[in-house]
Structure formats: structure tokens, C-alpha cells
């Protein structure tokens, strides 16, 4: 039996820049984002889903009826990130929220920059803060902010 | 259908960082013990072996391949792997036994979560267009669910603290637990929020470790001459990936699985529930249809230590061990996968 | 004791370098929907979904089945995810069949896929952690020395590998779904293609493909009601051995030999070359055809390459035991799906539904998959009759 | 309108998605012990207590027997070529310029091979059974890595018959 070996530790990054194809539904949503617009899609039961799903969560039908929506909405639930993690896209305290875009039924998740937890509440109105430059990516919505 | 006997279950201690133990070194001790309990030598002595693990926990493709080194798989064995919690490996083995291709099976799950930032790693379980690029981590998505539950009036922060206090207390009698002790609901509520509405203690710790189980037909268990618990029912279900398409205050997939597994067919003395966040135990207790006469998570549950990819199997094992020891006659175990309880498995266990 | 089960629906996408017009869900959905349509079923007719794919790092998505559930009509149903390295497509089919064979489910959907164009497979497979003790030379770097040892032992001429490369591409030219379409390929062209990992040439290696493959598997009662001819599962087996151990036979691994014996015994096969009408075998590098011919008992030890050179495995040469009529992995390789494609193509043959690559009157066919460092195996035998 | 603007108006069909995760990796005990010795310029395998085979690099277990290995065995710098390939294509993350020879090498005293580079010989002269020796870098450059051995080079010893090399034995 030999003496105890040293503990060998080393940081490493596992990563790749994936090149994804979006298909027509996700592509349509991202194209709209680039134009600083939000589109939803009608589910089998007529409810408007944001971001648009390709297939209905209940019937599994392929969905295709897009609906133009405003860039405002209402917070359905939220969580306050007091200490953003390194990967988080905002480097100051922020909220995650499920936001029901006005005119839609199924809410989306994004960030809300409200400055302070006390400014957050379920039912509050928010609007999109668009990125300075949009490119057709989910982060074209930089975040939402209190409206 | 053939009844399944759970003959042996072993788990390693939950530790924050298993440090200089690789996958084989992590798995081998629990495999050794679970085999010794039954009095068999290696995977050669069972008809089927199945494991559960996740490459991304330690950041290496095919992490599970190394696990085979711990089995003594020469000559070759019948073996499979799910990229899921090992509770689903148990399910796969149940199918194999029910179809008559195996009379016995060895199952194990292992996870070394310590090398990465687990909640962030698991953000990449989300759809790759809308959510994973936002790095919505698992604590954050759970916090969204917790707020929805609190807003709905179905639970209070005190209810959540009560779950934690009970977990810590129960864990005192669990030698494998990572977090244990006496703490009052008031003390817990006095703590600051961590990811509001969650406090740090509402979230499970991150643990390295492994667990293993041996199941068999009842005939085989008798042949081994070992006491066993009987797996009466097992079922698993998934629900929509779109958070907005789900009622986050319920666990519909658990409700369906509980019904299919036959939870309500008898009294439930003990339930081991895989609830990585305190509020999820409240949601799951309801979804499982459990009353206040059921002792929930006598091991402390995963709030006392969460070995990702093994914890679900361990919930089943915890209940089985109580039945084998004669402490209870009937219990329920639950496992979960994905963000905010997207996928769930329910098992019903009874005495022989 | 096991319930009888049969393949009643098969769906495949076209295999190609990059599917540009779909999301990952869209790719998987395409195969799944085609399988349902083939079986004349709807999502409601499916009791559970079993998904398989190779490492999550290929697409950078952890447990992608969680995201795929909506596309696969699985909400409220059981979903299981299998991962057994390169054999996963085959293992997934076997696990899926066990849902039915256990008597617990009547009819299930199983899907496997890889969208390799989202990253670089070589990167994902060879991404080394710190303190790696092995030199990294890619998959070919692992398999080429084993092939060299096979050549040394058997004194096989280099023509044998070249012949497989040509034969499978000619087969693939009959299959409109195949990725590589090389109807005019010649021995000379393969021989002159660039050397990658000597003795392996570029045209002796598989491509990297996007694609998905799905099957619907039903119990005896429902299969009998199925509009198209079912492919009855006559045997299914899996075997694993450790990646590296002292004395491991790498050229003809024991796990492959044992797995074949097991599946033949279940299907009542005593002489695979005689009893089977065709086989779909996982051959990612040309030389693995002669090697597997021996490993799977189609040829005596050291003689596999002779069958290949004689044309026994060629549809165009009217061989007695055609292998990889679909073009095989040498034509299409979406890694996570490749094993299931073998299993599904075997089923197509015994259903008499293999189009221009149909083996006339095929009644019994082998589907084969292997993975990792050739230590994981999955095989099934399907037949046009129940027994 | 410039071409760039025209292009920008095309509908989105694809995205680039960077997924980079940071890990702090810890080598397993067996690997740590092995590389600690490699840093000292030694190749140290482990013997299985059950089948007595010697593993290099040790993985903490004899995979055949499924038992832990602890007994350490210092191995020779000499090895035999069990098989090899000549790599002609670049491998992601591997800085060596092709073509080069990588060989499965069984060090004297071991029962299993590992992959390493072979150099200072003509590629076409490499053969199964050839005897080779490790060429270590200067001791000042030694770290916890197999790259401490620059490569192996042929030595003037008779070839080992293929069937005696140990691992790739005829079934």
C-alpha cells in the first residue's frame, strides 16, 4: 500500500456553441422578437400560448395559428433572486416571473428588473425592455420591467 | 402478474463533496454491500443489471460506462442504463421480471454533483430555445412554483418550515443524512429568504453518493432465504414541459401515477417523497392522496441529503427497509425528475 | 411467459447532414408521426413513450425527453429515457418492447434520434476531462488498431473493407432515406479516398447525420388487428462487458457472441446464415462487417471477409444473406437512432415493406446494435410469423 | 438597401446557442495516485487481488472481477506494440499535427494496453509486436499528465509474437 496520493483538482469548462435550427414555430417567435414584437400561438382549445409551442400540450396537435400580441403583461408568479448566479443574465438582484402577456392565456417565463423585491407583486403589470440590438434570440427581451 | 420482492437496499452517506472518488470508487462500496446482504458475489448472480445516472453532473459523456467496471461483468452480463433517476432503472427491471426474462436484478444510481454548479447545470434540462438560454436554474423554477402555491392559499410559509423542521428531526436517526438536527418552525421562519419565497433550508442540499438495490421474484427471494418487501404497484407519468401549461400548485402526473400504482388501495403508514424543495412535499402529499396518519419522510427525505440520480431509488429503498425490518406493513415511495416536478414515479410496497 | 409483441408501425426521417427546417422536437415528431400513420393510429392510441439517444452533449440538452414530451403526445403518460452509448437505438427498442411483453401496456411508441448538426460529434465524444490518462484520437483511433489486429489474424486483403464500403453504398442508393447517395461508387474511388485512421479510409467510415427513427409496438391482440403486416418480435437480448480489462478479446468481444447466442436461442435459430433471410448490423467502419460476420456466427472464425468478398452479403450480387440492405450505418449515422434504424429496417424486411431494398420473401431478420468500445450489444430477431 | 440589411430581414431559421458549464474536476483516487507517480517519472500500475492481472493506468478496480485494486506495481519503460493506427486527420482538442502513429502499448509487467504516440521511426516500419521504450521529457517539465512521456521509440529487441503480447490474444 502506497502513501496517500495528492488530491488532484482542476477547473475545466465543458462547452460548445450549438447551432440550432428552429423550425417554423420557434423561428416565427424569434423573428418577431427581432422586430421587437411578441407573437403567441393558439392551442387546440383556442387558448393563446406564449412563447408559442409547436404542439398542443393536451391534444399533441401541430399548432400553426399565430396571434400578434403587445409587449405588456401581468405577473402570475415570481421569485426574487437576491444573489444572481454567475450565469444569470442580470448582474443585480432581479425577479424571475411567469408573465401572462396581454391577450394570451398561457404565461411565459422571463426576468423582471424591478430594482427591489418590494416592487414585485403577483398581478403587477410589466412591459418588455427590449435589448439595444435584437437578433432573433430569446434575450432580445432583455427583461421585463414594471409598467 | 409476477410479484416483485425488494430484497436488499444500500445507500452511501450523503456528502457535499466526495472529492477524490471517481464513479467506480463511489459505486463499488454500495454494490459490495447490497450483494453481501443477499449473500451473492457479483452481478453474475443476478439476471439483469440496470443503472441511472446523468453525464452532465460530472461533465463527461458516457459517465455511466465506468460504472460497469464495478460489477464484475466478465463473463458479459445483461445490462442497461437510463439517463434518469435510478427509480426508473427499477421500473425497467420490473418490466424485465414481469415478462419473465429475469428472476432477479441489481439496480444502482449514482451522482457526483459536486464538480459543477448543479442548479445551473440543470437549467440545461429546459427547452433549448426559450428557457435554457436564460439559465433558469432549478432553485429559481422551484421558487416560482412555491410562490404560486403560497398565492393559491394551499400552503403557508409556516407549512413549508414545518416540513423542514420535521425533515431535520427525522434525519437525526438517519446515519446517511447530510443535514439533521432540532430546529423550530419559528427559528426557520426567522431566517432570511434565499431565493424568495424560498429560504435556504427550503432547498435540498447538494450531495454526492450512490445507492443500490436488489429485487427478485418472490420465489427467488425465498430461495435466497432473505426477508423482503413486496412491490405491489409502480407507475410513472410525465406532464407538459411548458410551465404555463401546467398547474404548478398540483402534480397531475403524480396523481395519475398514484392511482395507477394503487396508493389508495390500503392504508399508507409511511411515504418517502422525493421533494427537493419543502413546498413540493406539500404538493406531492396531496397528489398522493395521503392523510395526516401517514408518516412522511421518516428518513428526512432529500431535504436531508439529495444524491441526484440515486435519490428516487433510495426513496423506494427506505420504505423497503422499514418493511423488511418489520416496522411497517405498507408504504409508498415517490421519485421525481425535471424542473418543478415535471415527471414523477410512484411505488407501493407491502410486507410479504 | 412474455406476451407476444410486434412492430406495427415504423417511421423514419430522411437522414442527412443537417435538417434545416425543424427544431429538435420537429425532427423527432416527424419520425413519430410517420410511425403512427404507418400503423393508422393517433396519439391517443399510445400508452407510453420510450425515448433513446446517445450522450446529451451532442445537442447540449440534459434529459431532452423532458422537453420532447409535448411533441410526442406523452403528457399524462409514462416516458422513459434509455442511454446505453451507441447501442442505445437497439436497447431502446428492447426496453420499449418489454413495456408490452410484460403485459403492463398494450401499445407503445418508441423514438430515437440525433441531431448531430447542432454540434460536432467528434467533439462531444472526445471531450476530455482534466487528468485524462488516455490519448484522444477519436472513435476511429480507438477502432482502427482493432481492425488492424483482425487483418493480421485473418490475413484478409484490404479489398474486403473496400468491398463493404461499396456494397453498403450501393444498397443505400436503393433507399431514398439513406444519407449518402453514391449510386456510382467504385472500389477504386474508395481505395483512393483519403486515409483517416490507417487502415481506415474516408469512404470506409460512416457519415455524421441528423435523423430520427420511431416504431409502434403492440401486443398480440392489437397487432393482429393492425392494418399492415406486423413484424413479430421473436427474440431480444442485450449484453455488456467492461470497456477495458486484462485479456479482453477486442476483435470479437464475448458480449457480442453471447448476445447473439441468446437471441438465436429465443428465435429458434441454429444456423444464422441459413435460418435468417437478412440482417441489419451496426457497421460504422467497413471492416466491422467481416468482424461481425464472425462474431455473430454467420462465418467461421477468420472467414468473415471471404463471405464479404464472395458477395454473400450483397443484394446486388444476389448473395444468400444480404447485410444492411438499407445502406446501413455506412450510409446514415444519426448515432442515437442508428441502432433503432437497424431494428426497424429488419422489421421492414419481414413486413415486406422495404421498398427497393426489399429481400424477396424475407421471413426472419436480425437487427443488431453495438456501442461504446464495442462492449454494449443489443439485438433482436423479427419474423413475419409469430413462431 | 445593403445586402447585410436584406439578409437581416430573412426569417429566423437558426440560432447559435452557447452552452458552457464550469466544473471543478477531481481525479479519482486511482488516477491521482497514478499521475502522482507519473509526475515522478514512473509508470505504476495496480494488481488485481483476485485475477493477479496488472492494470495501467489503474482505474481503481479490476473490471473483470469487479473488485478494488490497491497493490501497486512499478512497471518498465519498455513496452510492446499490441496494435496501432496512423492518424491522418486532426482531432478536436488534440494539438498534434497528423499524420502520426498512435499505438496500443503494453508495458512490460502489465496485462493491458494504453494508447500513446510512437515516434522516431518510419510510419511504415511500425508493426504489431515491435518493442518500444518511453521517452520522457526533461524532469523539469513533469506534471500530472501522460504527456510527461513525449512518445515511445523503437528499441533494438526482437519482436514479441502477437499471441504473447497478452491482451489481444486469439479467442
Tab-separated table of N, CA and C in Angstrom, chain B residues 198-319:
chain	number	residue	atom	x	y	z
B	198	UNK	N	-38.383	31.183	-1.267
B	198	UNK	CA	-37.648	30.088	-0.627
B	198	UNK	C	-36.563	30.621	0.295
B	199	UNK	N	-36.431	29.958	1.419
B	199	UNK	CA	-35.270	30.170	2.268
B	199	UNK	C	-34.279	29.047	1.962
B	200	UNK	N	-33.067	29.261	2.361
B	200	UNK	CA	-32.032	28.261	2.058
B	200	UNK	C	-32.476	26.866	2.504
B	201	UNK	N	-33.065	26.787	3.683
B	201	UNK	CA	-33.414	25.465	4.233
B	201	UNK	C	-34.594	24.824	3.500
B	202	UNK	N	-35.309	25.607	2.693
B	202	UNK	CA	-36.390	25.010	1.894
B	202	UNK	C	-35.839	24.189	0.726
B	203	UNK	N	-34.558	24.360	0.476
B	203	UNK	CA	-33.937	23.705	-0.679
B	203	UNK	C	-33.075	22.536	-0.203
B	204	UNK	N	-33.111	21.453	-0.967
B	204	UNK	CA	-32.282	20.302	-0.605
B	204	UNK	C	-30.814	20.679	-0.742
B	205	UNK	N	-29.949	20.020	0.019
B	205	UNK	CA	-28.518	20.246	-0.186
B	205	UNK	C	-28.066	19.507	-1.440
B	206	UNK	N	-26.846	19.779	-1.856
B	206	UNK	CA	-26.251	19.053	-2.977
B	206	UNK	C	-25.361	17.970	-2.381
B	207	UNK	N	-25.549	16.766	-2.857
B	207	UNK	CA	-24.837	15.636	-2.250
B	207	UNK	C	-24.238	14.747	-3.321
B	208	UNK	N	-23.107	14.171	-3.004
B	208	UNK	CA	-22.541	13.112	-3.844
B	208	UNK	C	-22.908	11.770	-3.220
B	209	UNK	N	-23.045	10.770	-4.059
B	209	UNK	CA	-23.272	9.455	-3.483
B	209	UNK	C	-23.902	8.479	-4.444
B	210	UNK	N	-24.218	7.320	-3.922
B	210	UNK	CA	-24.774	6.244	-4.745
B	210	UNK	C	-25.680	5.385	-3.881
B	211	UNK	N	-26.581	4.676	-4.545
B	211	UNK	CA	-27.372	3.681	-3.828
B	211	UNK	C	-27.608	2.494	-4.750
B	212	UNK	N	-27.917	1.374	-4.143
B	212	UNK	CA	-28.093	0.143	-4.921
B	212	UNK	C	-29.170	-0.719	-4.292
B	213	UNK	N	-29.808	-1.524	-5.123
B	213	UNK	CA	-30.927	-2.348	-4.672
B	213	UNK	C	-30.903	-3.675	-5.418
B	214	UNK	N	-31.390	-4.696	-4.750
B	214	UNK	CA	-31.576	-5.983	-5.433
B	214	UNK	C	-33.044	-6.382	-5.312
B	215	UNK	N	-33.633	-6.702	-6.463
B	215	UNK	CA	-35.017	-7.174	-6.478
B	215	UNK	C	-35.053	-8.558	-7.123
B	216	UNK	N	-36.148	-9.237	-6.898
B	216	UNK	CA	-36.265	-10.595	-7.438
B	216	UNK	C	-37.728	-11.007	-7.443
B	217	UNK	N	-37.991	-12.141	-8.067
B	217	UNK	CA	-39.317	-12.715	-7.895
B	217	UNK	C	-39.425	-13.176	-6.447
B	218	UNK	N	-40.631	-13.319	-5.966
B	218	UNK	CA	-40.827	-13.783	-4.598
B	218	UNK	C	-40.195	-15.169	-4.415
B	219	UNK	N	-40.313	-15.997	-5.445
B	219	UNK	CA	-39.737	-17.353	-5.365
B	219	UNK	C	-38.224	-17.283	-5.176
B	220	UNK	N	-37.594	-16.383	-5.947
B	220	UNK	CA	-36.139	-16.245	-5.867
B	220	UNK	C	-35.729	-15.715	-4.488
B	221	UNK	N	-36.492	-14.759	-3.979
B	221	UNK	CA	-36.185	-14.192	-2.657
B	221	UNK	C	-36.264	-15.281	-1.596
B	222	UNK	N	-37.251	-16.142	-1.728
B	222	UNK	CA	-37.391	-17.241	-0.766
B	222	UNK	C	-36.218	-18.206	-0.881
B	223	UNK	N	-35.814	-18.440	-2.136
B	223	UNK	CA	-34.663	-19.313	-2.375
B	223	UNK	C	-33.411	-18.752	-1.695
B	224	UNK	N	-33.263	-17.422	-1.781
B	224	UNK	CA	-32.127	-16.777	-1.110
B	224	UNK	C	-32.277	-16.831	0.412
B	225	UNK	N	-33.521	-17.033	0.846
B	225	UNK	CA	-33.777	-17.101	2.276
B	225	UNK	C	-33.654	-15.761	2.981
B	226	UNK	N	-33.967	-14.711	2.235
B	226	UNK	CA	-33.841	-13.375	2.823
B	226	UNK	C	-35.226	-12.748	2.981
B	227	UNK	N	-35.392	-11.931	4.017
B	227	UNK	CA	-36.670	-11.213	4.157
B	227	UNK	C	-36.787	-10.175	3.043
B	228	UNK	N	-37.981	-9.820	2.699
B	228	UNK	CA	-38.156	-8.896	1.583
B	228	UNK	C	-39.447	-8.101	1.728
B	229	UNK	N	-39.529	-7.030	0.980
B	229	UNK	CA	-40.771	-6.267	0.855
B	229	UNK	C	-41.320	-6.531	-0.539
B	230	UNK	N	-42.623	-6.449	-0.687
B	230	UNK	CA	-43.221	-6.722	-1.993
B	230	UNK	C	-43.607	-5.400	-2.665
B	231	UNK	N	-43.167	-5.265	-3.918
B	231	UNK	CA	-43.532	-4.093	-4.715
B	231	UNK	C	-44.908	-4.384	-5.327
B	232	UNK	N	-45.939	-3.781	-4.749
B	232	UNK	CA	-47.303	-4.098	-5.196
B	232	UNK	C	-47.703	-3.332	-6.449
B	233	UNK	N	-47.211	-2.130	-6.546
B	233	UNK	CA	-47.577	-1.319	-7.711
B	233	UNK	C	-46.491	-0.306	-8.014
B	234	UNK	N	-46.345	0.020	-9.282
B	234	UNK	CA	-45.372	1.054	-9.665
B	234	UNK	C	-45.832	1.677	-10.980
B	235	UNK	N	-45.748	2.994	-11.061
B	235	UNK	CA	-46.181	3.682	-12.275
B	235	UNK	C	-45.446	5.019	-12.351
B	236	UNK	N	-45.260	5.497	-13.567
B	236	UNK	CA	-44.607	6.800	-13.720
B	236	UNK	C	-45.281	7.590	-14.833
B	237	UNK	N	-45.330	8.894	-14.691
B	237	UNK	CA	-46.008	9.768	-15.661
B	237	UNK	C	-45.228	11.070	-15.818
B	238	UNK	N	-45.451	11.701	-16.984
B	238	UNK	CA	-44.814	12.990	-17.243
B	238	UNK	C	-45.900	13.987	-17.621
B	239	UNK	N	-45.607	15.266	-17.499
B	239	UNK	CA	-46.557	16.275	-17.965
B	239	UNK	C	-45.842	17.336	-18.787
B	240	UNK	N	-46.593	18.308	-19.245
B	240	UNK	CA	-46.067	19.273	-20.224
B	240	UNK	C	-44.777	19.945	-19.753
B	241	UNK	N	-43.924	20.235	-20.720
B	241	UNK	CA	-42.678	20.929	-20.427
B	241	UNK	C	-42.904	22.429	-20.266
B	242	UNK	N	-43.999	22.934	-20.809
B	242	UNK	CA	-44.291	24.368	-20.728
B	242	UNK	C	-44.874	24.657	-19.350
B	243	UNK	N	-44.129	25.398	-18.546
B	243	UNK	CA	-44.581	25.676	-17.175
B	243	UNK	C	-45.991	26.261	-17.169
B	244	UNK	N	-46.240	27.127	-18.151
B	244	UNK	CA	-47.521	27.825	-18.179
B	244	UNK	C	-48.687	26.906	-18.501
B	245	UNK	N	-48.388	25.769	-19.124
B	245	UNK	CA	-49.449	24.835	-19.484
B	245	UNK	C	-49.785	23.901	-18.323
B	246	UNK	N	-49.020	24.022	-17.234
B	246	UNK	CA	-49.267	23.184	-16.061
B	246	UNK	C	-49.847	24.013	-14.928
B	247	UNK	N	-50.612	23.363	-14.053
B	247	UNK	CA	-50.995	23.992	-12.792
B	247	UNK	C	-49.878	23.660	-11.814
B	248	UNK	N	-49.026	24.643	-11.549
B	248	UNK	CA	-47.835	24.372	-10.742
B	248	UNK	C	-48.172	24.046	-9.293
B	249	UNK	N	-49.395	24.317	-8.874
B	249	UNK	CA	-49.755	24.047	-7.478
B	249	UNK	C	-50.246	22.612	-7.291
B	250	UNK	N	-50.341	21.889	-8.379
B	250	UNK	CA	-50.717	20.472	-8.313
B	250	UNK	C	-49.625	19.657	-8.967
B	251	UNK	N	-49.654	18.349	-8.744
B	251	UNK	CA	-48.785	17.466	-9.513
B	251	UNK	C	-49.686	16.425	-10.167
B	252	UNK	N	-50.176	16.789	-11.333
B	252	UNK	CA	-51.148	15.943	-12.028
B	252	UNK	C	-50.520	14.593	-12.391
B	253	UNK	N	-49.267	14.629	-12.804
B	253	UNK	CA	-48.624	13.364	-13.193
B	253	UNK	C	-48.495	12.430	-11.983
B	254	UNK	N	-48.246	13.016	-10.798
B	254	UNK	CA	-48.187	12.181	-9.586
B	254	UNK	C	-49.571	11.605	-9.272
B	255	UNK	N	-50.597	12.425	-9.457
B	255	UNK	CA	-51.962	11.950	-9.179
B	255	UNK	C	-52.290	10.726	-10.038
B	256	UNK	N	-51.929	10.815	-11.327
B	256	UNK	CA	-52.231	9.684	-12.230
B	256	UNK	C	-51.409	8.452	-11.825
B	257	UNK	N	-50.133	8.694	-11.551
B	257	UNK	CA	-49.253	7.566	-11.198
B	257	UNK	C	-49.713	6.921	-9.889
B	258	UNK	N	-50.146	7.738	-8.939
B	258	UNK	CA	-50.581	7.208	-7.636
B	258	UNK	C	-51.800	6.310	-7.811
B	259	UNK	N	-52.686	6.744	-8.688
B	259	UNK	CA	-53.894	5.960	-8.936
B	259	UNK	C	-53.514	4.633	-9.599
B	260	UNK	N	-52.654	4.728	-10.614
B	260	UNK	CA	-52.268	3.521	-11.347
B	260	UNK	C	-51.479	2.552	-10.467
B	261	UNK	N	-50.714	3.101	-9.524
B	261	UNK	CA	-49.900	2.236	-8.655
B	261	UNK	C	-50.721	1.656	-7.518
B	262	UNK	N	-51.900	2.199	-7.282
B	262	UNK	CA	-52.783	1.659	-6.241
B	262	UNK	C	-52.490	2.178	-4.851
B	263	UNK	N	-52.062	3.432	-4.758
B	263	UNK	CA	-51.751	4.016	-3.438
B	263	UNK	C	-52.955	3.917	-2.495
B	264	UNK	N	-54.152	4.165	-3.043
B	264	UNK	CA	-55.348	4.255	-2.199
B	264	UNK	C	-55.951	2.891	-1.861
B	265	UNK	N	-55.293	1.834	-2.316
B	265	UNK	CA	-55.872	0.508	-2.067
B	265	UNK	C	-55.676	-0.006	-0.638
B	266	UNK	N	-55.017	0.774	0.186
B	266	UNK	CA	-54.807	0.355	1.567
B	266	UNK	C	-54.234	1.508	2.368
B	267	UNK	N	-54.097	1.328	3.677
B	267	UNK	CA	-53.536	2.416	4.495
B	267	UNK	C	-52.054	2.635	4.169
B	268	UNK	N	-51.629	3.878	4.164
B	268	UNK	CA	-50.220	4.183	3.905
B	268	UNK	C	-49.579	4.596	5.222
B	269	UNK	N	-48.733	3.740	5.761
B	269	UNK	CA	-48.114	4.058	7.055
B	269	UNK	C	-46.976	5.041	6.892
B	270	UNK	N	-46.201	4.820	5.841
B	270	UNK	CA	-45.032	5.668	5.608
B	270	UNK	C	-44.978	6.048	4.127
B	271	UNK	N	-44.598	7.289	3.874
B	271	UNK	CA	-44.341	7.702	2.490
B	271	UNK	C	-42.980	8.378	2.428
B	272	UNK	N	-42.156	7.912	1.516
B	272	UNK	CA	-40.888	8.592	1.253
B	272	UNK	C	-41.060	9.341	-0.073
B	273	UNK	N	-41.023	10.656	0.026
B	273	UNK	CA	-41.353	11.514	-1.110
B	273	UNK	C	-40.099	12.260	-1.561
B	274	UNK	N	-39.846	12.229	-2.868
B	274	UNK	CA	-38.683	12.930	-3.418
B	274	UNK	C	-39.091	14.385	-3.674
B	275	UNK	N	-38.981	15.201	-2.649
B	275	UNK	CA	-39.335	16.617	-2.740
B	275	UNK	C	-38.082	17.434	-2.463
B	276	UNK	N	-37.388	17.882	-3.503
B	276	UNK	CA	-36.148	18.631	-3.287
B	276	UNK	C	-36.385	20.005	-2.667
B	277	UNK	N	-37.635	20.448	-2.658
B	277	UNK	CA	-37.964	21.737	-2.052
B	277	UNK	C	-39.166	21.525	-1.138
B	278	UNK	N	-39.163	22.216	-0.011
B	278	UNK	CA	-40.147	21.916	1.034
B	278	UNK	C	-41.580	22.009	0.514
B	279	UNK	N	-41.879	23.033	-0.296
B	279	UNK	CA	-43.259	23.198	-0.748
B	279	UNK	C	-43.705	22.037	-1.621
B	280	UNK	N	-42.714	21.379	-2.265
B	280	UNK	CA	-43.089	20.270	-3.163
B	280	UNK	C	-43.608	19.073	-2.370
B	281	UNK	N	-43.138	18.924	-1.135
B	281	UNK	CA	-43.676	17.840	-0.296
B	281	UNK	C	-45.166	18.070	-0.059
B	282	UNK	N	-45.536	19.331	0.122
B	282	UNK	CA	-46.954	19.655	0.363
B	282	UNK	C	-47.790	19.329	-0.878
B	283	UNK	N	-47.264	19.709	-2.038
B	283	UNK	CA	-47.968	19.418	-3.299
B	283	UNK	C	-48.082	17.907	-3.494
B	284	UNK	N	-46.997	17.215	-3.232
B	284	UNK	CA	-46.959	15.770	-3.506
B	284	UNK	C	-47.802	14.975	-2.513
B	285	UNK	N	-47.810	15.424	-1.277
B	285	UNK	CA	-48.624	14.731	-0.273
B	285	UNK	C	-50.077	14.720	-0.728
B	286	UNK	N	-50.525	15.856	-1.230
B	286	UNK	CA	-51.895	15.966	-1.717
B	286	UNK	C	-52.096	15.104	-2.969
B	287	UNK	N	-51.130	15.185	-3.872
B	287	UNK	CA	-51.258	14.433	-5.131
B	287	UNK	C	-51.293	12.923	-4.878
B	288	UNK	N	-50.582	12.505	-3.837
B	288	UNK	CA	-50.545	11.080	-3.499
B	288	UNK	C	-51.783	10.670	-2.702
B	289	UNK	N	-52.565	11.658	-2.311
B	289	UNK	CA	-53.795	11.380	-1.555
B	289	UNK	C	-53.524	10.923	-0.130
B	290	UNK	N	-52.426	11.435	0.463
B	290	UNK	CA	-52.049	10.986	1.799
B	290	UNK	C	-52.686	11.856	2.863
B	291	UNK	N	-53.088	11.217	3.964
B	291	UNK	CA	-53.668	11.950	5.081
B	291	UNK	C	-52.634	12.184	6.163
B	292	UNK	N	-53.082	12.747	7.271
B	292	UNK	CA	-52.144	13.077	8.348
B	292	UNK	C	-51.704	11.844	9.140
B	293	UNK	N	-52.342	10.704	8.857
B	293	UNK	CA	-51.922	9.487	9.564
B	293	UNK	C	-50.723	8.826	8.887
B	294	UNK	N	-50.275	9.366	7.762
B	294	UNK	CA	-49.088	8.824	7.092
B	294	UNK	C	-47.847	9.564	7.589
B	295	UNK	N	-46.846	8.804	7.987
B	295	UNK	CA	-45.572	9.420	8.387
B	295	UNK	C	-44.797	9.724	7.105
B	296	UNK	N	-44.495	10.992	6.921
B	296	UNK	CA	-43.824	11.371	5.679
B	296	UNK	C	-42.331	11.580	5.905
B	297	UNK	N	-41.558	10.979	5.031
B	297	UNK	CA	-40.102	11.088	5.039
B	297	UNK	C	-39.466	10.853	6.408
B	298	UNK	N	-39.686	9.664	6.971
B	298	UNK	CA	-39.027	9.360	8.244
B	298	UNK	C	-37.503	9.356	8.138
B	299	UNK	N	-36.972	9.261	6.927
B	299	UNK	CA	-35.511	9.321	6.736
B	299	UNK	C	-35.006	10.753	6.740
B	300	UNK	N	-35.949	11.696	6.692
B	300	UNK	CA	-35.561	13.087	6.490
B	300	UNK	C	-35.768	13.503	5.039
B	301	UNK	N	-35.906	12.514	4.173
B	301	UNK	CA	-36.128	12.830	2.749
B	301	UNK	C	-34.929	13.503	2.122
B	302	UNK	N	-35.111	14.033	0.930
B	302	UNK	CA	-33.959	14.614	0.227
B	302	UNK	C	-33.590	15.999	0.752
B	303	UNK	N	-34.443	16.599	1.595
B	303	UNK	CA	-34.030	17.857	2.231
B	303	UNK	C	-32.858	17.607	3.174
B	304	UNK	N	-32.681	16.351	3.547
B	304	UNK	CA	-31.567	15.987	4.435
B	304	UNK	C	-30.358	15.506	3.649
B	305	UNK	N	-30.501	15.361	2.338
B	305	UNK	CA	-29.392	14.891	1.500
B	305	UNK	C	-29.949	14.379	0.186
B	306	UNK	N	-29.430	14.916	-0.923
B	306	UNK	CA	-30.022	14.572	-2.222
B	306	UNK	C	-28.966	14.071	-3.193
B	307	UNK	N	-28.858	12.765	-3.291
B	307	UNK	CA	-27.923	12.173	-4.248
B	307	UNK	C	-28.646	12.081	-5.588
B	308	UNK	N	-28.442	13.118	-6.396
B	308	UNK	CA	-29.093	13.160	-7.710
B	308	UNK	C	-28.866	11.832	-8.430
B	309	UNK	N	-29.873	11.346	-9.083
B	309	UNK	CA	-29.871	10.115	-9.880
B	309	UNK	C	-29.981	8.855	-9.025
B	310	UNK	N	-29.801	8.991	-7.719
B	310	UNK	CA	-29.974	7.844	-6.815
B	310	UNK	C	-31.126	8.080	-5.845
B	311	UNK	N	-31.467	9.338	-5.607
B	311	UNK	CA	-32.428	9.671	-4.547
B	311	UNK	C	-33.786	9.014	-4.749
B	312	UNK	N	-34.238	8.904	-5.983
B	312	UNK	CA	-35.540	8.292	-6.233
B	312	UNK	C	-35.525	6.817	-5.859
B	313	UNK	N	-34.473	6.127	-6.295
B	313	UNK	CA	-34.323	4.719	-5.935
B	313	UNK	C	-34.227	4.588	-4.410
B	314	UNK	N	-33.541	5.536	-3.804
B	314	UNK	CA	-33.368	5.487	-2.355
B	314	UNK	C	-34.681	5.663	-1.604
B	315	UNK	N	-35.598	6.429	-2.173
B	315	UNK	CA	-36.911	6.569	-1.529
B	315	UNK	C	-37.598	5.203	-1.461
B	316	UNK	N	-37.517	4.473	-2.570
B	316	UNK	CA	-38.112	3.130	-2.593
B	316	UNK	C	-37.385	2.243	-1.583
B	317	UNK	N	-36.067	2.360	-1.566
B	317	UNK	CA	-35.260	1.542	-0.664
B	317	UNK	C	-35.549	1.831	0.802
B	318	UNK	N	-35.734	3.098	1.127
B	318	UNK	CA	-36.043	3.482	2.512
B	318	UNK	C	-37.329	2.802	2.988
B	319	UNK	N	-38.343	2.836	2.139
B	319	UNK	CA	-39.618	2.214	2.518
B	319	UNK	C	-39.432	0.697	2.620
